[in-house]
Coordinates of C-alpha atoms in Angstrom, one line a residue:
Chain H
M18 CA -19.5 -30.7 14.1
I19 CA -20.8 -27.1 14.0
E20 CA -20.1 -26.8 17.7
L21 CA -16.6 -28.0 17.2
I22 CA -16.0 -25.4 14.5
L23 CA -17.5 -22.7 16.6
T24 CA -15.3 -23.7 19.6
I25 CA -12.2 -23.6 17.4
T26 CA -13.0 -20.2 15.8
Q27 CA -13.6 -18.7 19.3
N28 CA -10.0 -19.4 20.3
K29 CA -8.2 -16.1 20.5
H30 CA -5.4 -17.3 18.2
F31 CA -7.7 -18.8 15.6
W32 CA -7.9 -15.9 13.2
L33 CA -4.2 -15.2 13.3
S34 CA -3.5 -18.9 12.5
F35 CA -6.1 -18.9 9.8
T36 CA -4.7 -15.8 8.2
I37 CA -1.2 -17.2 8.2
F38 CA -2.4 -20.6 6.9
N39 CA -4.3 -19.0 4.0
Y40 CA -1.3 -16.8 3.1
L41 CA 1.1 -19.8 3.2
V42 CA -1.2 -22.0 1.0
F43 CA -1.6 -19.3 -1.7
E44 CA 2.1 -18.3 -1.5
L45 CA 3.1 -21.9 -2.1
L46 CA 0.6 -22.2 -5.0
S47 CA 1.9 -18.9 -6.4
I48 CA 5.6 -20.1 -6.2
R49 CA 4.6 -23.5 -7.7
F50 CA 3.0 -21.8 -10.8
N51 CA 5.9 -19.3 -11.2
R52 CA 4.0 -16.3 -9.6
P53 CA 1.2 -15.5 -12.0
A54 CA -0.6 -12.2 -11.3
Y55 CA -4.0 -14.0 -10.8
L56 CA -2.5 -16.1 -7.9
N57 CA -2.0 -13.0 -5.7
S58 CA -1.7 -14.4 -2.2
T59 CA -3.0 -11.2 -0.5
L60 CA -6.1 -10.9 -2.7
L61 CA -7.0 -14.6 -2.4
S62 CA -6.5 -14.6 1.3
V63 CA -8.5 -11.5 1.7
I64 CA -11.4 -13.1 -0.2
I65 CA -11.3 -16.3 1.8
I66 CA -11.1 -14.5 5.1
S67 CA -13.8 -11.9 4.3
V68 CA -16.2 -14.8 3.3
S69 CA -15.3 -16.8 6.4
L70 CA -15.9 -13.8 8.7
K71 CA -19.3 -13.3 7.1
L72 CA -20.2 -17.0 7.4
L73 CA -19.1 -17.2 11.0
D74 CA -20.8 -13.9 11.9
V75 CA -17.6 -12.3 13.1
T76 CA -17.4 -8.5 12.8
Y77 CA -14.4 -6.9 11.1
I78 CA -13.6 -5.0 14.2
E79 CA -13.3 -8.3 16.2
Y80 CA -11.1 -9.7 13.5
L81 CA -8.8 -6.7 13.5
E82 CA -8.4 -6.8 17.3
K83 CA -7.1 -10.4 17.0
L84 CA -4.6 -9.5 14.3
E85 CA -3.1 -6.4 16.1
I86 CA 0.3 -8.1 15.8
L87 CA 0.2 -8.2 12.0
R88 CA -0.8 -4.5 11.8
F89 CA 2.1 -3.6 14.1
L90 CA 4.5 -5.6 11.9
L91 CA 3.1 -3.8 8.8
S92 CA 4.0 -0.4 10.4
L93 CA 7.5 -1.8 11.2
T94 CA 7.9 -3.0 7.6
I95 CA 7.1 0.5 6.3
V96 CA 9.8 1.9 8.6
A97 CA 12.2 -0.8 7.4
F98 CA 11.8 0.5 3.8
A99 CA 14.4 3.1 4.9
V100 CA 17.1 0.5 4.1
P101 CA 16.5 0.2 0.3
L102 CA 15.7 3.9 0.2
Y103 CA 19.1 4.7 1.8
E104 CA 21.1 2.1 -0.2
N105 CA 19.8 3.6 -3.5
T106 CA 20.1 7.2 -2.7
K107 CA 22.6 7.9 -5.5
I108 CA 20.4 6.4 -8.2
I109 CA 17.4 8.3 -6.9
I110 CA 19.3 11.6 -6.9
K111 CA 20.6 10.9 -10.4
N112 CA 17.0 10.4 -11.7
W113 CA 15.4 13.3 -9.9
K114 CA 14.1 15.0 -13.1
A115 CA 12.2 11.9 -14.2
I116 CA 10.9 11.4 -10.7
F117 CA 9.8 15.0 -10.3
A118 CA 8.1 15.2 -13.7
T119 CA 6.3 11.9 -13.1
L120 CA 5.2 12.9 -9.7
I121 CA 3.5 16.1 -10.7
T122 CA 2.0 14.8 -14.0
A123 CA 0.7 11.5 -12.5
N124 CA -0.7 13.2 -9.3
I125 CA -2.8 15.6 -11.4
A126 CA -3.8 12.9 -13.8
S127 CA -5.0 10.6 -11.0
Y128 CA -7.7 13.1 -10.0
I129 CA -9.2 13.5 -13.5
P130 CA -11.3 10.3 -13.9
T131 CA -12.7 10.7 -10.3
I132 CA -13.7 14.4 -11.0
I133 CA -15.6 13.3 -14.1
Y134 CA -17.3 10.5 -12.1
I135 CA -18.2 12.8 -9.2
K136 CA -19.7 15.4 -11.6
Y137 CA -21.6 12.7 -13.7
F138 CA -23.0 10.8 -10.7
N139 CA -23.6 13.6 -8.4
T140 CA -21.8 11.7 -5.6
S141 CA -22.6 12.3 -1.9
H142 CA -20.2 14.5 0.1
A143 CA -19.1 11.5 2.3
L144 CA -17.7 9.7 -0.8
I145 CA -15.9 12.6 -2.6
A146 CA -12.7 12.8 -0.5
P147 CA -12.2 9.0 -0.1
L148 CA -12.6 8.6 -3.9
M149 CA -10.4 11.5 -4.8
G150 CA -7.6 10.4 -2.5
K151 CA -7.6 6.7 -3.4
S152 CA -4.4 6.9 -5.4
A153 CA -2.5 7.8 -2.3
T154 CA -1.5 5.4 0.5
S155 CA -4.4 4.6 2.9
P156 CA -3.1 6.6 6.0
V157 CA -3.0 9.8 3.8
N158 CA -6.4 9.2 2.3
M159 CA -7.8 8.4 5.8
A160 CA -6.3 11.5 7.3
I161 CA -7.7 13.8 4.5
S162 CA -11.1 12.1 4.9
E163 CA -11.0 12.8 8.6
I164 CA -10.2 16.5 8.1
T165 CA -13.1 16.8 5.5
Q166 CA -15.5 14.8 7.7
S167 CA -15.9 12.0 5.1
N168 CA -16.1 8.3 5.6
I169 CA -12.6 7.1 6.9
S170 CA -13.3 3.4 6.5
L171 CA -14.2 3.9 2.8
A172 CA -11.0 5.9 2.3
A173 CA -8.9 3.0 3.6
I174 CA -10.9 0.5 1.5
F175 CA -10.7 2.5 -1.7
S176 CA -6.9 3.0 -1.3
I177 CA -6.3 -0.7 -0.5
S178 CA -8.6 -1.8 -3.4
T179 CA -6.6 0.5 -5.8
G180 CA -3.4 -1.2 -4.5
I181 CA -4.8 -4.7 -5.0
I182 CA -5.9 -3.8 -8.6
I183 CA -2.4 -2.5 -9.4
A184 CA -0.7 -5.5 -7.7
I185 CA -2.7 -7.8 -10.0
I186 CA -2.7 -6.0 -13.3
G187 CA 0.3 -3.6 -12.8
P188 CA 3.1 -6.1 -13.5
M189 CA 1.1 -7.5 -16.4
I190 CA 0.8 -4.0 -18.0
L191 CA 4.5 -3.4 -17.4
N192 CA 5.4 -6.7 -19.1
I193 CA 3.0 -6.1 -22.1
L194 CA 4.5 -2.6 -22.6
K195 CA 8.0 -4.2 -22.3
I196 CA 9.1 -1.8 -19.5
S197 CA 12.4 -3.2 -18.3
N198 CA 13.9 -0.2 -16.6
P199 CA 13.8 -1.1 -12.8
Q200 CA 13.4 2.5 -11.7
S201 CA 10.4 3.0 -14.0
R202 CA 8.8 -0.3 -12.9
G203 CA 9.2 0.4 -9.2
F204 CA 8.2 4.1 -9.3
S205 CA 5.1 3.5 -11.3
I206 CA 3.8 0.6 -9.2
G207 CA 4.7 2.3 -5.9
F208 CA 3.0 5.6 -7.0
A209 CA -0.2 4.0 -8.4
G210 CA -0.4 0.9 -6.1
H211 CA 1.2 2.1 -2.8
G212 CA 1.7 -0.6 -0.1
V213 CA 0.1 -3.6 -1.8
G214 CA 1.8 -2.7 -5.0
C215 CA 5.2 -2.4 -3.3
A216 CA 4.6 -5.9 -1.8
Q217 CA 4.1 -7.3 -5.3
M218 CA 7.4 -5.9 -6.4
V219 CA 9.6 -7.2 -3.5
S220 CA 10.7 -10.2 -5.6
E221 CA 12.0 -7.8 -8.3
G222 CA 15.0 -6.6 -6.3
Q223 CA 16.2 -3.7 -4.2
I224 CA 16.3 -1.0 -6.9
V225 CA 12.7 -1.7 -7.9
I226 CA 11.5 -1.8 -4.3
S227 CA 13.4 1.4 -3.3
F228 CA 11.8 3.3 -6.3
A229 CA 8.4 1.8 -5.4
V230 CA 8.7 3.1 -1.8
L231 CA 9.8 6.4 -3.2
G232 CA 6.7 6.6 -5.4
L233 CA 4.5 5.6 -2.4
I234 CA 6.0 8.3 -0.1
L235 CA 6.2 11.1 -2.6
N236 CA 2.7 10.5 -3.9
G237 CA 1.4 10.4 -0.3
I238 CA 3.1 13.7 0.5
L239 CA 1.9 15.4 -2.7
T240 CA -1.6 14.2 -2.3
A241 CA -1.7 15.4 1.3
L242 CA -0.8 18.9 -0.1
T243 CA -2.8 19.0 -3.3
L244 CA -6.1 17.1 -2.4
P245 CA -7.4 19.7 0.1
I246 CA -7.0 22.4 -2.7
I247 CA -8.6 20.2 -5.4
L248 CA -11.5 19.4 -3.0
N249 CA -12.3 23.1 -2.6
L250 CA -12.4 23.5 -6.4
V251 CA -14.6 20.4 -7.1
Chain E
M290 CA 20.5 -10.5 16.5
V291 CA 17.4 -9.8 14.4
L292 CA 15.8 -8.6 17.6
W293 CA 18.3 -5.7 17.7
G294 CA 17.3 -4.7 14.2
V295 CA 13.6 -4.9 15.2
L296 CA 14.2 -2.8 18.3
Q297 CA 15.8 0.0 16.2
L298 CA 12.8 -0.1 13.9
I299 CA 10.4 0.1 16.9
I300 CA 12.3 3.1 18.2
F301 CA 11.9 5.0 14.9
L302 CA 8.2 3.9 14.6
L303 CA 7.5 5.2 18.1
L304 CA 9.3 8.5 17.3
G305 CA 7.2 8.8 14.1
M306 CA 4.0 8.1 16.0
F307 CA 5.0 10.7 18.6
L308 CA 5.7 13.3 16.0
R309 CA 2.4 12.5 14.2
E310 CA 0.5 13.0 17.5
T311 CA 2.2 16.2 18.3
T312 CA 2.1 17.8 14.9
N313 CA -1.2 16.4 13.5
L314 CA 0.5 15.7 10.1
P315 CA -1.8 13.9 7.6
V316 CA 0.7 11.1 7.3
S317 CA 1.0 7.9 9.4
G318 CA 3.6 7.5 12.1
S319 CA 5.2 4.7 10.2
I320 CA 5.9 7.0 7.2
I321 CA 7.3 9.7 9.4
G322 CA 9.4 6.9 11.1
L323 CA 10.7 5.8 7.7
C324 CA 11.8 9.3 6.8
L325 CA 13.5 9.8 10.2
L326 CA 15.3 6.4 9.8
T327 CA 16.5 7.3 6.3
L328 CA 17.8 10.7 7.6
Y329 CA 19.5 8.9 10.5
F330 CA 21.3 6.5 8.1
H331 CA 22.5 9.5 6.1
T332 CA 24.0 11.2 9.2
R333 CA 26.1 8.1 10.1
S334 CA 29.5 7.7 8.7
K335 CA 29.5 3.9 9.2
P336 CA 28.0 1.6 6.5
L337 CA 24.7 -0.1 7.3
S338 CA 25.0 -3.1 9.6
N339 CA 23.9 -6.5 8.3
I340 CA 21.6 -6.8 11.3
V341 CA 19.5 -3.9 10.0
K342 CA 19.6 -5.1 6.4
N343 CA 18.6 -8.6 7.3
T344 CA 15.7 -7.4 9.5
S345 CA 14.5 -5.2 6.7
H346 CA 14.7 -8.0 4.1
I347 CA 12.8 -10.4 6.4
L348 CA 10.0 -7.9 7.0
Q349 CA 9.8 -6.9 3.3
S350 CA 9.4 -10.5 2.2
L351 CA 6.3 -10.8 4.5
L352 CA 4.7 -7.5 3.5
S353 CA 1.9 -9.1 1.6
L354 CA 0.9 -11.2 4.7
F355 CA 0.8 -8.0 6.9
L356 CA -1.6 -6.3 4.4
I357 CA -4.3 -9.1 4.7
P358 CA -6.0 -7.8 7.9
V359 CA -6.5 -4.3 6.4
G360 CA -7.8 -5.7 3.1
A361 CA -10.2 -8.1 4.8
G362 CA -12.6 -5.3 5.5
I363 CA -13.4 -4.8 1.8
L364 CA -16.5 -7.0 1.8
F365 CA -17.9 -5.2 4.9
Y366 CA -17.3 -1.6 3.8
F367 CA -18.3 -2.0 0.1
Q368 CA -21.8 -2.7 1.4
L369 CA -21.9 1.0 2.3
V370 CA -21.9 2.0 -1.4
Q371 CA -24.1 -0.8 -2.7
D372 CA -26.2 1.5 -4.9
Q373 CA -23.1 2.6 -6.8
L374 CA -21.0 -0.5 -6.3
L375 CA -20.5 -1.5 -9.9
W376 CA -19.6 2.0 -11.1
I377 CA -17.2 2.5 -8.2
I378 CA -15.4 -0.8 -9.0
L379 CA -15.2 0.3 -12.6
L380 CA -13.9 3.7 -11.6
L381 CA -11.2 2.1 -9.3
I382 CA -10.0 -0.2 -12.1
F383 CA -10.0 2.5 -14.8
N384 CA -8.4 5.1 -12.5
A385 CA -5.7 2.7 -11.4
I386 CA -4.8 1.8 -15.0
F387 CA -4.9 5.4 -16.1
T388 CA -2.6 6.6 -13.3
L389 CA -0.2 3.7 -13.9
L390 CA 0.0 4.4 -17.7
V391 CA 0.6 8.2 -17.1
C392 CA 3.3 7.2 -14.6
I393 CA 5.0 4.8 -16.9
Y394 CA 5.0 7.0 -20.0
T395 CA 6.0 10.2 -18.1
Y396 CA 8.9 8.4 -16.4
Q397 CA 9.9 6.7 -19.7
Y398 CA 9.8 10.0 -21.6
F399 CA 12.0 11.8 -19.1
S400 CA 14.3 8.8 -18.7
D401 CA 14.7 8.6 -22.5
A402 CA 15.8 12.3 -22.3
G403 CA 19.0 10.9 -20.8
D404 CA 18.3 11.0 -17.1
V405 CA 18.4 7.3 -16.1
E406 CA 21.7 5.8 -14.9

């Protein structure tokens, strides 16, 4: 039996099929229960796959190599966000003041808890940049960590974890606070939860998703500009 | 004809990756590609074709699937910060909620000032 499992898992298409299977099962469950936040298909699939990789003694690098196609499609999806962004240009321009004010305030605010943490825990140099940039999308955080010779993998994981946290609790917080304005819902989740957050908001319509993408991009650009300055001051 | 839409996206992705390589910008090629494609749409006089719209919608609806491979590394890499793991998890949760609340209230405040359509 063990031999059979090992033979199946060694097939080059196994991990791709396993990932899609997990995603489908959790998506169907999520739809069945009216999409509750705790049934996040990304998070649950990530947990099952991480544990499976550990149990089957497969390294993360090996897994990533077999899922190159999904990573490529992720890059294509990011480019495809140009469509909602273009279609909602007029609404975005009309709300430029709120967007600009939120961008500056929230970007500065996102550094404060981490600065306090770094000072209190005397954190090692390799962790400072990845932790400080975690509110930005992972490519930006990774690029800044690379420049500052910090741990790039941790930068990616901190950013993605932040996204997952926002994807789970973000919509709940928005609903508790009775935020119904689609621009505000989208921009806040995109800013704080980047890619994973945007994915969670896809079901809320094109205005929400275009503002989420805008939040993701603008926060990424501003973090790339401000974080190197802040790192010099910390 | 979804493939035609996919091909257009691939062209802009490759352009973005090329620009990232040549300019060393701290932004991924896909984000540069997104900005370039948005600019391209603005320069055209024709409305967006349904092919591009449909391709974009299909990809967006599968975004959470595409994020799984990147997220699956969490268990592996969090072992690197085992000694501070609990505090880092608490920081990530607190920081995420704090940033989100600042975002929501700032946006609401300036929207209430009469800026939202």
